[in-house]
Short mmCIF file of C-alpha atoms in Angstrom, two decimals:
data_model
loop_
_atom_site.label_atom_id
_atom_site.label_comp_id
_atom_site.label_asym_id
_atom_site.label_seq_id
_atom_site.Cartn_x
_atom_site.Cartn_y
_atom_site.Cartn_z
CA UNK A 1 24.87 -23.77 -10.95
CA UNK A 2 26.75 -21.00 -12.56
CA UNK A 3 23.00 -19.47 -13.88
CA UNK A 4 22.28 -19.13 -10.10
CA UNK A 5 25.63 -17.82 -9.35
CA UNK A 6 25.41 -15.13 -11.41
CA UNK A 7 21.59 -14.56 -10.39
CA UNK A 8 23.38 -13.99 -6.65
CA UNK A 9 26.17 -12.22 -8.19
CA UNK A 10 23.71 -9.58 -9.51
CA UNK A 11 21.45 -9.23 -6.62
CA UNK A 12 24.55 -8.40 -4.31
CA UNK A 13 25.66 -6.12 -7.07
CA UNK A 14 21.83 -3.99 -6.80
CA UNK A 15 21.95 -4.07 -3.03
CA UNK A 16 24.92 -2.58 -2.71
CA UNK A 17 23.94 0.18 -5.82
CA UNK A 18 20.82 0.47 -3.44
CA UNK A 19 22.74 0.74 -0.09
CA UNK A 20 25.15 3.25 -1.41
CA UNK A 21 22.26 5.65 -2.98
CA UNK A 22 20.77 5.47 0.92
CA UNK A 23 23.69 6.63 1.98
CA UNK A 24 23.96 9.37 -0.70
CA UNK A 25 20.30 10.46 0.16
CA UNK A 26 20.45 10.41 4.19
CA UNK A 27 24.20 13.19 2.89
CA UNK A 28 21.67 14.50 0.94
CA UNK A 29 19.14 15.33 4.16
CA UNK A 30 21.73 16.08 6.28
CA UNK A 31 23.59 18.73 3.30
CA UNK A 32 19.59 20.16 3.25
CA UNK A 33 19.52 20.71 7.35
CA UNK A 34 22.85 22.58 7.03
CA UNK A 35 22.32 24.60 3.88
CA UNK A 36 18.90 25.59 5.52
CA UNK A 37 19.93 26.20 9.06
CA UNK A 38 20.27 29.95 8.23
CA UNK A 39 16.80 29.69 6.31
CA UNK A 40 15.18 27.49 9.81
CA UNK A 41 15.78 24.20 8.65
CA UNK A 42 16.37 23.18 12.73
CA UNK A 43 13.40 24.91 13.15
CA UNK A 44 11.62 22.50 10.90
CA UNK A 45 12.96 19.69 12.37
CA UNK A 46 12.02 21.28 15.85
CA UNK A 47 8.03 22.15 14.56
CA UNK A 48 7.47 18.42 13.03
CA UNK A 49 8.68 16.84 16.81
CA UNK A 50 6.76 19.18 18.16
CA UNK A 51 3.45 18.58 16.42
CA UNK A 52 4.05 14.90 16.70
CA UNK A 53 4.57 15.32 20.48
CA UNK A 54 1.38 16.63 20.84
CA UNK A 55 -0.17 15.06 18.53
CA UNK A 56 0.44 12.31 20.67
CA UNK A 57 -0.79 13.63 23.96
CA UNK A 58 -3.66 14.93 22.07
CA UNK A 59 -3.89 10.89 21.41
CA UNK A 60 -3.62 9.67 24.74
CA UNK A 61 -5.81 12.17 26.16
CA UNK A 62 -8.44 11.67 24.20
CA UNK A 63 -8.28 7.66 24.82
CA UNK A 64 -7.90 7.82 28.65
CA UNK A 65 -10.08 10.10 29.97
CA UNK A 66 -13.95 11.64 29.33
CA UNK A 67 -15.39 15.35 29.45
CA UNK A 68 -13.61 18.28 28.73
CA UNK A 69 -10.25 16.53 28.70
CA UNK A 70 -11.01 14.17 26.05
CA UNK A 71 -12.40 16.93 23.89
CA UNK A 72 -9.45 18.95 24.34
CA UNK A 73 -7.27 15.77 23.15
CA UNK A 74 -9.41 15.39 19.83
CA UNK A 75 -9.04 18.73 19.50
CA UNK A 76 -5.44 19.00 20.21
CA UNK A 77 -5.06 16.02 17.97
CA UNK A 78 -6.47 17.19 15.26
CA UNK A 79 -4.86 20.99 15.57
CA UNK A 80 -1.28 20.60 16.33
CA UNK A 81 -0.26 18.83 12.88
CA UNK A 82 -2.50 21.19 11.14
CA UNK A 83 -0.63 24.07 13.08
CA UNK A 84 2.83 23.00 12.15
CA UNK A 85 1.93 22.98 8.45
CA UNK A 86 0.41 26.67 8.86
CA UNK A 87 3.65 27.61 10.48
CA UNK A 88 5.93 26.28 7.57
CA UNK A 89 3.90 28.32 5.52
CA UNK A 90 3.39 31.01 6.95
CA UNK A 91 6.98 31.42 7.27
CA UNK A 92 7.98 30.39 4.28
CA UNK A 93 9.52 27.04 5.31
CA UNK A 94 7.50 24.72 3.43
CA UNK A 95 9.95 23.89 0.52
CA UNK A 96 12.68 23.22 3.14
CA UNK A 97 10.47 20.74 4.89
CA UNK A 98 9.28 19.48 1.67
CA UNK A 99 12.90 18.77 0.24
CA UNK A 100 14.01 17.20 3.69
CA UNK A 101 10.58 14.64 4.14
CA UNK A 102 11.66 13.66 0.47
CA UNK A 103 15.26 13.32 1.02
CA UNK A 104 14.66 10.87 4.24
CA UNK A 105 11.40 9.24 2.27
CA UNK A 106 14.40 8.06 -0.47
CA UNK A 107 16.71 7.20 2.10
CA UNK A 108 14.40 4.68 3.88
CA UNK A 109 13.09 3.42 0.75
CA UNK A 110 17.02 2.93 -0.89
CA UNK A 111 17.82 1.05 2.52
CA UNK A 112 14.60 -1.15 2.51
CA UNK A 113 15.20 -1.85 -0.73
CA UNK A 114 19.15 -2.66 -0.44
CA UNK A 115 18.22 -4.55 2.67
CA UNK A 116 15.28 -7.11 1.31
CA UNK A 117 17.25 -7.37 -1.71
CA UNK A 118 20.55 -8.27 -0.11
CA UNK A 119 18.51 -11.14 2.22
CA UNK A 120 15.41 -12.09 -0.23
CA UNK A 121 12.69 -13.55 1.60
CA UNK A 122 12.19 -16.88 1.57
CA UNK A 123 9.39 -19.08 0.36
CA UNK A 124 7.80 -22.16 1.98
CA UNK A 125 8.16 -25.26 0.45
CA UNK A 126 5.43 -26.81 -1.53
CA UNK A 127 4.55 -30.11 -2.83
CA UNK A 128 1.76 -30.79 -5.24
CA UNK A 129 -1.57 -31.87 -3.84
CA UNK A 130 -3.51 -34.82 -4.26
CA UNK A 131 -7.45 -34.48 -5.60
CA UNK A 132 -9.37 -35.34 -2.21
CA UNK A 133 -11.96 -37.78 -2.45
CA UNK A 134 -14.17 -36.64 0.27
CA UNK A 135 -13.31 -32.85 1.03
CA UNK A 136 -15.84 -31.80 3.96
CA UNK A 137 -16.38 -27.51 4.06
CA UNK A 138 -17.59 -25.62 6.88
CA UNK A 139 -19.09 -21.99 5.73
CA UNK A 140 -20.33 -19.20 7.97
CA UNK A 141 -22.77 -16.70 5.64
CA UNK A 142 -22.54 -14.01 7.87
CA UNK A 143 -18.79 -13.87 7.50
CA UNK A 144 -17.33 -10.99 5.62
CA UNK A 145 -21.09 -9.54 5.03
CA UNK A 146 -22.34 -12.11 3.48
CA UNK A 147 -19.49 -13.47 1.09
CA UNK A 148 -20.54 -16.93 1.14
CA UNK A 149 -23.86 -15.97 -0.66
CA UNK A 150 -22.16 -13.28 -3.03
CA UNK A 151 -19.56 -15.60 -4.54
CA UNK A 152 -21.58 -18.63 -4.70
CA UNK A 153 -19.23 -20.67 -2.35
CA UNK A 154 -21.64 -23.63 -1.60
CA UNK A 155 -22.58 -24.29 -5.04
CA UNK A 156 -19.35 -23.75 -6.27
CA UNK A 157 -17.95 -26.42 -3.37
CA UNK A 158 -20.69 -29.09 -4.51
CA UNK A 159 -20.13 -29.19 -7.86
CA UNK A 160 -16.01 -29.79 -7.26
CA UNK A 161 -17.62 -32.81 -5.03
CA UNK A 162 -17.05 -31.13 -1.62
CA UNK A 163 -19.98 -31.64 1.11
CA UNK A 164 -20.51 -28.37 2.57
CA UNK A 165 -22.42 -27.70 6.04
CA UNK A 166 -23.75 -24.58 5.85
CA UNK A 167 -24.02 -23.06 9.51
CA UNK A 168 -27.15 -21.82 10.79
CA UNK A 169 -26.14 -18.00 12.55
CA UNK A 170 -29.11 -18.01 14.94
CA UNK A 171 -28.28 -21.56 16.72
CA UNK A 172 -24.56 -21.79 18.02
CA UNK A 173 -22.53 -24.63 16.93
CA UNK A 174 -19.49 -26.58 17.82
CA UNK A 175 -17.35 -26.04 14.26
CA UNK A 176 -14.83 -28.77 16.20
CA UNK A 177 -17.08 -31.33 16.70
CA UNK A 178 -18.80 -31.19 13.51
CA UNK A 179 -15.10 -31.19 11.94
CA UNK A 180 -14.46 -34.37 14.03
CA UNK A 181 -17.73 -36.29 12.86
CA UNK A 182 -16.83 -35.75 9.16
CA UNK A 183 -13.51 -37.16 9.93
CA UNK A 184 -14.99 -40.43 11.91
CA UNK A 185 -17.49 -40.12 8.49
CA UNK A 186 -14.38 -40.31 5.83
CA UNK A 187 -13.00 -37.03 5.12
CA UNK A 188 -9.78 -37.07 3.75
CA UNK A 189 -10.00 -32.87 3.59
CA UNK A 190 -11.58 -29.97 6.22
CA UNK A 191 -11.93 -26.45 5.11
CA UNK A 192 -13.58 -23.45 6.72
CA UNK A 193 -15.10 -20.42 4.55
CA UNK A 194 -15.66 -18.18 7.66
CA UNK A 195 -13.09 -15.59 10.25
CA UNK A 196 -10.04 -16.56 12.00
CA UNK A 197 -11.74 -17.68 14.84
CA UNK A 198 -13.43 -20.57 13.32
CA UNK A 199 -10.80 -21.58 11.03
CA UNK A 200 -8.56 -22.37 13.87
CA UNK A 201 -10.63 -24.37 15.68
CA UNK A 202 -11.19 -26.49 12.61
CA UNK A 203 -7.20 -26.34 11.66
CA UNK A 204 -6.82 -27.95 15.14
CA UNK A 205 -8.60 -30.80 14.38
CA UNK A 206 -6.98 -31.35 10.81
CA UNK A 207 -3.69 -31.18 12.33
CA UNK A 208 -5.04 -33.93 15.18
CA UNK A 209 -5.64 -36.10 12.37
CA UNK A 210 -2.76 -35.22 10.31
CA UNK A 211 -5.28 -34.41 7.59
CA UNK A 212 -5.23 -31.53 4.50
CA UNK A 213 -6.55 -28.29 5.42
CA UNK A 214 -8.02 -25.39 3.25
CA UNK A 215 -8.57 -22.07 3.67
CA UNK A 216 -11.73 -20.15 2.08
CA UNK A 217 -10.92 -16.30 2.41
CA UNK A 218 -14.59 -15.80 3.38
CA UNK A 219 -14.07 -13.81 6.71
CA UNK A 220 -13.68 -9.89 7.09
CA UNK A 221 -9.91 -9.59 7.44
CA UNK A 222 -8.48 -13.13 7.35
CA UNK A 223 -5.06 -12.69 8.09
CA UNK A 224 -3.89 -16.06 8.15
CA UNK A 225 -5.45 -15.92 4.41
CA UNK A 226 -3.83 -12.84 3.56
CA UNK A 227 -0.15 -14.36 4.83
CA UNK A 228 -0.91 -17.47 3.03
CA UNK A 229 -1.10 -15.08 -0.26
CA UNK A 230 -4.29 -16.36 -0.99
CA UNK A 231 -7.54 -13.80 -2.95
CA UNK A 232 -8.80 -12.29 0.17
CA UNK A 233 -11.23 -10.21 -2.54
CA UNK A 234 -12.29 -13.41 -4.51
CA UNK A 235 -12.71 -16.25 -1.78
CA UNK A 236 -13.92 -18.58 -4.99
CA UNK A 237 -10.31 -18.66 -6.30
CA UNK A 238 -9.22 -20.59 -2.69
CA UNK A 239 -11.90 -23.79 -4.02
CA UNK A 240 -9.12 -24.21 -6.73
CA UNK A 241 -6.73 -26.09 -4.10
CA UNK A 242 -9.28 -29.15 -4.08
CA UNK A 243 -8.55 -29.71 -7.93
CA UNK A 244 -5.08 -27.72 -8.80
CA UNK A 245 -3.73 -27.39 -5.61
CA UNK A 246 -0.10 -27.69 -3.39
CA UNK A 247 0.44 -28.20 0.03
CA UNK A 248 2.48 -26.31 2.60
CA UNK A 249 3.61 -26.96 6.21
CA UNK A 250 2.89 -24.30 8.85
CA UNK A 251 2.85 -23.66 12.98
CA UNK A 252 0.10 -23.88 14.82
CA UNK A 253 -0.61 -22.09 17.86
CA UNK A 254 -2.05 -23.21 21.16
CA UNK A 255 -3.54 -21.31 24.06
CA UNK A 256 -3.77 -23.24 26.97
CA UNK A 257 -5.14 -26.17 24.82
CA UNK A 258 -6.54 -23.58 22.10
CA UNK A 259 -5.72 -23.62 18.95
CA UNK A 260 -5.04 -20.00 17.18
CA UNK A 261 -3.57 -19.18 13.49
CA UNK A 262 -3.48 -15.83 14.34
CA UNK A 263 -3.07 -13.66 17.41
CA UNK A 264 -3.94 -14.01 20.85
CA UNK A 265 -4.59 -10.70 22.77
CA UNK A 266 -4.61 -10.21 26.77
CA UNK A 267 -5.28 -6.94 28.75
CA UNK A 268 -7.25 -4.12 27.29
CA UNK A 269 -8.57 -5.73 23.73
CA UNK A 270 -9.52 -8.51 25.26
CA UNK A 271 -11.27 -6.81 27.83
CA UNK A 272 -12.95 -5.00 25.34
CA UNK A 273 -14.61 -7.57 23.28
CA UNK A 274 -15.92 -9.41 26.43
CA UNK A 275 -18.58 -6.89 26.12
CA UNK A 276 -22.03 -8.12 24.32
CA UNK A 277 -22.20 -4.46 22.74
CA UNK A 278 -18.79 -4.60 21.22
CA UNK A 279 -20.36 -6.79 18.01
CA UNK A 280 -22.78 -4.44 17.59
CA UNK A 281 -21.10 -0.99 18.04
CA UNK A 282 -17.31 -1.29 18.57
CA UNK A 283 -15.69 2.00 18.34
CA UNK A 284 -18.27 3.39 20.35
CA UNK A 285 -17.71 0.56 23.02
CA UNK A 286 -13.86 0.73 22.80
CA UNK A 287 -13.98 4.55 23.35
CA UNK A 288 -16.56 4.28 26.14
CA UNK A 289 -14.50 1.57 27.87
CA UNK A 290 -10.70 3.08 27.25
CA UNK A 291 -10.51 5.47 30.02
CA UNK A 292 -11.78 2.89 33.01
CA UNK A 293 -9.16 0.20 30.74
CA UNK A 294 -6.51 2.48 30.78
CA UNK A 295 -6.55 4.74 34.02
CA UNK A 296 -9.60 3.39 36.01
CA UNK A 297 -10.80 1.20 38.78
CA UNK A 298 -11.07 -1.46 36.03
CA UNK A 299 -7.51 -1.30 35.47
CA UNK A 300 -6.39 -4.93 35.23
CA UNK A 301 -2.39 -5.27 33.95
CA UNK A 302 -1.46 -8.61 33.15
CA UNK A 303 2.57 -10.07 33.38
CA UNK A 304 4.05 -12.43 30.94
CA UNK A 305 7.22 -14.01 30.82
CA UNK A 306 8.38 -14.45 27.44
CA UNK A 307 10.66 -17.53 27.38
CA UNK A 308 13.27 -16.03 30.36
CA UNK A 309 11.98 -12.36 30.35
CA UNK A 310 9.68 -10.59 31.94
CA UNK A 311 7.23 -7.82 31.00
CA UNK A 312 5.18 -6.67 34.15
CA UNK A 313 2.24 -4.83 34.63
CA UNK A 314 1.18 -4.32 30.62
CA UNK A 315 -1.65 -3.04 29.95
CA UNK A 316 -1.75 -5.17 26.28
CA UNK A 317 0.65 -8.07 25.41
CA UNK A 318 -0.55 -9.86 22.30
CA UNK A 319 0.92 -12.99 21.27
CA UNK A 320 1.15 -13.75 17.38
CA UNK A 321 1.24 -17.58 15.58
CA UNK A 322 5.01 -16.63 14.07
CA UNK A 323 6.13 -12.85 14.59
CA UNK A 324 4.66 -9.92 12.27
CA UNK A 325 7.18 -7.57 10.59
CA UNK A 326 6.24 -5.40 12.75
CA UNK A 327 4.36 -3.49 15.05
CA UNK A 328 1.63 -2.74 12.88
CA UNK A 329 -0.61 -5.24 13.66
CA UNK A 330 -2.01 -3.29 16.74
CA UNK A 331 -3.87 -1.65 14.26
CA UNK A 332 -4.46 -4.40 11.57
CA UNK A 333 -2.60 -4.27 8.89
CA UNK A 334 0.31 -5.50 10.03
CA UNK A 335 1.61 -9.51 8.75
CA UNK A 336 3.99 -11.97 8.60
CA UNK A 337 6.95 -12.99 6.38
CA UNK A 338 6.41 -16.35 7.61
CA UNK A 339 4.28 -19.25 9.01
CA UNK A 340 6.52 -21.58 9.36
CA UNK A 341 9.77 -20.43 11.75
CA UNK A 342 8.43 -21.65 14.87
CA UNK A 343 8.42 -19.05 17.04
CA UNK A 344 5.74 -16.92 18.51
CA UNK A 345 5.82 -13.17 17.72
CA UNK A 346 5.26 -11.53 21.26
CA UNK A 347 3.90 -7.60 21.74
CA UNK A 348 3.92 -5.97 24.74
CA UNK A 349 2.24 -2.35 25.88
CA UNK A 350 2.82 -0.54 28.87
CA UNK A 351 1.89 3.38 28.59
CA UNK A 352 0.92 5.59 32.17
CA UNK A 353 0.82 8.89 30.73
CA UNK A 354 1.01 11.80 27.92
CA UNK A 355 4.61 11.51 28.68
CA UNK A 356 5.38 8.22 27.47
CA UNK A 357 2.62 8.40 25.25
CA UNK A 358 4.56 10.77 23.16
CA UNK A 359 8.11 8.71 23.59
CA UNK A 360 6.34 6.13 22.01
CA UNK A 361 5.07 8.32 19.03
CA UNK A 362 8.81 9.86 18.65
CA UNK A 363 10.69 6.96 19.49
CA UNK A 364 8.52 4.10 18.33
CA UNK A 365 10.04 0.15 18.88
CA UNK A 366 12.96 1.77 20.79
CA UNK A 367 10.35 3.34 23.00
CA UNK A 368 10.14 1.99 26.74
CA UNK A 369 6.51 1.48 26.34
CA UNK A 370 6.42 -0.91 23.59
CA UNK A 371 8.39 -4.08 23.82
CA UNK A 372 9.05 -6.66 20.85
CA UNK A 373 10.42 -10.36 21.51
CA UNK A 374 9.87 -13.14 19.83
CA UNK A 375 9.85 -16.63 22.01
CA UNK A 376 8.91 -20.73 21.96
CA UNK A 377 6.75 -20.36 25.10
CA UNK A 378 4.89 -16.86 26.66
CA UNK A 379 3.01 -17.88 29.97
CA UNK A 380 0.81 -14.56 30.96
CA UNK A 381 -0.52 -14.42 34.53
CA UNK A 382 -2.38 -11.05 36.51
CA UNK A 383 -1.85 -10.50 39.71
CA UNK A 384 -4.95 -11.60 42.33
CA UNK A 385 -6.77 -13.21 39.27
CA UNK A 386 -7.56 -16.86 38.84
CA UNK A 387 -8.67 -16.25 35.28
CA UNK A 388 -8.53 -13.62 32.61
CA UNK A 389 -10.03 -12.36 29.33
CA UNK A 390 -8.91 -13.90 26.46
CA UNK A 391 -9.00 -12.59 22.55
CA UNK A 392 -7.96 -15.88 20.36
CA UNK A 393 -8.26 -14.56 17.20
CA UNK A 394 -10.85 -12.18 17.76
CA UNK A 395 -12.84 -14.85 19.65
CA UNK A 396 -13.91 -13.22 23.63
CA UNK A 397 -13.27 -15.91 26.05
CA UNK A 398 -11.97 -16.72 29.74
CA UNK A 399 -9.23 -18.59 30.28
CA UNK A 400 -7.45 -19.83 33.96
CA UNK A 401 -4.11 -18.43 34.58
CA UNK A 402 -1.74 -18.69 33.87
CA UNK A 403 -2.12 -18.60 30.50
CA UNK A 404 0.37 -20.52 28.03
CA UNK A 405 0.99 -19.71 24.35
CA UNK A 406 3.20 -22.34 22.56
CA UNK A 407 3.21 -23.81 18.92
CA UNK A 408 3.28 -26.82 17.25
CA UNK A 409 5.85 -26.57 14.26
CA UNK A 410 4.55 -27.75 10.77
CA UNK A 411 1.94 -29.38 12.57
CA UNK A 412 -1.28 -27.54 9.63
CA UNK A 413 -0.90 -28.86 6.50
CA UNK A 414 -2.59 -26.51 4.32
CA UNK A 415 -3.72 -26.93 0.75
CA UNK A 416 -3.91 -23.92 -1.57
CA UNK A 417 -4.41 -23.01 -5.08
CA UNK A 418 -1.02 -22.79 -7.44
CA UNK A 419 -2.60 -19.68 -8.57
CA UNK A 420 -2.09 -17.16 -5.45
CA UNK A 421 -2.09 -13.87 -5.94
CA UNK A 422 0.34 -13.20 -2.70
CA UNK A 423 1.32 -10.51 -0.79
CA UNK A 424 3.95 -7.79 -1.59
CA UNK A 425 7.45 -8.54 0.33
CA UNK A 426 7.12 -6.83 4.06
CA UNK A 427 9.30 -3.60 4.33
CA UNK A 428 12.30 -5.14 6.57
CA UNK A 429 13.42 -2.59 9.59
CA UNK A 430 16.38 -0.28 8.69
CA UNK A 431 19.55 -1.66 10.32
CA UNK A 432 21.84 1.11 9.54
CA UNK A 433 24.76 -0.61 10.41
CA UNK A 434 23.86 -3.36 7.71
CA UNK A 435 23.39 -0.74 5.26
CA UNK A 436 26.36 0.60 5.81
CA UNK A 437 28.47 -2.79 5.29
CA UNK A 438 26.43 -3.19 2.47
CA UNK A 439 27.62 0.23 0.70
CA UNK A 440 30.92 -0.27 1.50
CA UNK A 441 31.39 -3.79 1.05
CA UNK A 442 32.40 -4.73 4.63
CA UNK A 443 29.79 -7.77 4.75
CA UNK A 444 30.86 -9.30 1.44
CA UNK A 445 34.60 -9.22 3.59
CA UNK A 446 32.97 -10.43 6.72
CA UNK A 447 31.39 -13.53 4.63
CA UNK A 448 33.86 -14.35 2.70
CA UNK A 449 36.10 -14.27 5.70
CA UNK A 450 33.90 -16.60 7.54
#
């Protein structure tokens, strides 16, 4: 007891070191701004909004429309940033702006670093494993280009006694059903080495049957691998859960009957991969498709109420199996601290114009166009539509509205390896008001006062 009391003694003592150098470093930018006013340090600031302002029209531009306009974007795009570092440059005003981006880089890394150390992330439980006696795999080779072959997955499955079904990419096959016979067969495991997409229609049925799951990193991204902490670059390493391995409880998502582990996306991305020539080509489909997505006669917004709020007329909401950190995963690299809080993570788009195209580059999560919740229930609807298009987990389908995203708490019981390589911690948001009681000891007050 008094080992772990002094283990929390000395992390308060380091976040609030931390929290009081963020403080001394955002003085710092601010001393910087004033010594340099005389020497254009507002004219810095005033040059770097600029250039991401248009930057960000530039952006939007380019996305929403075709011609000579969406050559002007890339080109405006590309131009202004460059133009803003000519201009500190040229006028001598590169040091200042070097000084301040360091100053405020320390400052948000001091606060980051006082805040995740102040509130350490939690872990999910584990319990140790037992050896299946009949572990049944399902393994796509044309996942992640062909990892199935390169790391010798099937043979290395069969010789830790797993039957393996190896699918065939030129006939389509029901993953579910096949998942279902090896269950009415004996299995006492299921695993998938394959995308998100087919590992959650397998996870379903494991969690129908209250049976271990596993998780082969064999896909091209894997995110629900990746937030497991599993070796998304070695998928052989994940075959050590059916010999060495723990188990862990974690939600489960359902679409309207669905299962997902990851995300489920409605309004443009969705739209998007509906098309056969997105597999094949799909920047040069989403680019060919934006401007009609966006702007066009193809326009189709969808609403959603998120538990009791409403978000109307978004062009993209995208619901997440427990919320990411944050807004990164529009672009992929986003994930979450946890698979296990039950609650879905909930994303929501809505941009017109340049205008509020560059609010949201200046302003980001506080920006009007972007709206993060985090609910039990998101029901998503469009208006004059008896169905929509669906993404679940990168998976194009058509679903009949509305459309309801729920989850089932701890209902995947997941085996892993004890060997994980993990993830690093996600970088928490700054709450500067936290930091500040931090520094200056006003939340060890406020708890001990509680």
């Amino acid at each position: 007891m008094g080992g772990k009391q002094e283990a929390a003694s000395g992390r308060d003592r380091g976040a609030r070191l931390l929290a009081r150098l963020a403080v001394l470093a955002a003085i710092g930018s601010l001393a910087v701004l004033l010594l340099a006013t005389g020497r254009g340090g507002l004219v810095v600031i005033g040059a770097g909004l600029l250039g991401v302002v248009l930057c960000a029209v530039g952006v939007w531009w380019f996305l929403a429309h075709r011609g000579a306009v969406r050559l002007l974007g890339a080109l405006l795009g590309v131009l202004a940033p460059a133009a803003v570092l000519v201009f500190y440059t040229y006028d001598g005003l590169w040091l200042t702006a070097l000084v301040m981006v360091l100053c405020w880089a320390a400052t948000l890394a001091c606060a980051r670093a006082a805040l995740r150390r102040a509130r350490p992330e939690r872990t999910t439980p584990t319990v140790p494993a037992a050896r299946p006696r009949h572990p049944f795999l399902i393994m796509n080779p044309k996942s992640g280009d062909g990892k199935v072959g390169r790391f010798h997955l099937v043979e290395r499955a069969e010789e830790l006694g797993a039957r393996v079904y190896l699918l065939d990419p030129s006939v389509p096959a029901d993953v579910a059903a096949l998942a279902r016979e090896a269950v009415g067969e004996g299995a006492d495991l299921l695993g998938v080495a394959g995308g998100d997409g087919t590992q959650a229609l397998v996870a379903g049925v494991a969690a129908e049957h209250r049976l271990p799951f596993l998780v082969i990193s064999a896909g091209t991204r894997n995110h629900f691998a990746m937030d497991l902490g599993l070796d998304r670059d070695d998928p052989a390493r994940c075959l050590d859960a059916l010999t060495d391995g723990e188990e862990l409880r974690v939600d489960l998502g359902d679409v309207s009957g669905r299962p997902f582990v990851n995300t489920v996306s409605f309004g443009v991305y969705a739209d998007v991969v509906q098309r056969p020539e997105y597999r094949e080509d799909k920047t040069g489909t989403a680019l060919g498709l934006m401007p009609d997505l966006l702007l066009g006669d193809q326009v189709q917004r969808v609403d959603a109420r998120v538990d009791g709020t409403a978000l109307t007329a978004q062009q993209a909401v995208l619901v997440s199996n427990n919320p990411y950190v944050s807004p990164d995963e529009l672009t992929g690299s986003g994930r979450r601290p946890r698979l296990d809080d039950g609650e879905l993570g909930v994303l929501g788009v809505r941009v017109e114009d340049a205008t509020q195209a560059a609010d949201l580059a200046v302003r980001g999560t506080q920006s009007t166009g972007l709206s993060v919740l985090s609910a039990r229930r998101v029901e998503v609807t469009s208006e004059g539509a008896d169905e929509i298009p669906v993404a679940v987990d990168g998976e194009a389908l058509r679903m009949p509205t509305p459309v309801v995203c729920t989850l089932r708490p701890g209902a995947l019981r997941v085996v892993v390896p004890r060997d994980r390589p993990g993830v690093a911690p996600p970088r928490p948001a700054v709450d500067w008001r936290r930091v500040l009681d931090l520094a200056f000891g006003r939340e060890d007050r406020t708890a001990a006062s509680g």
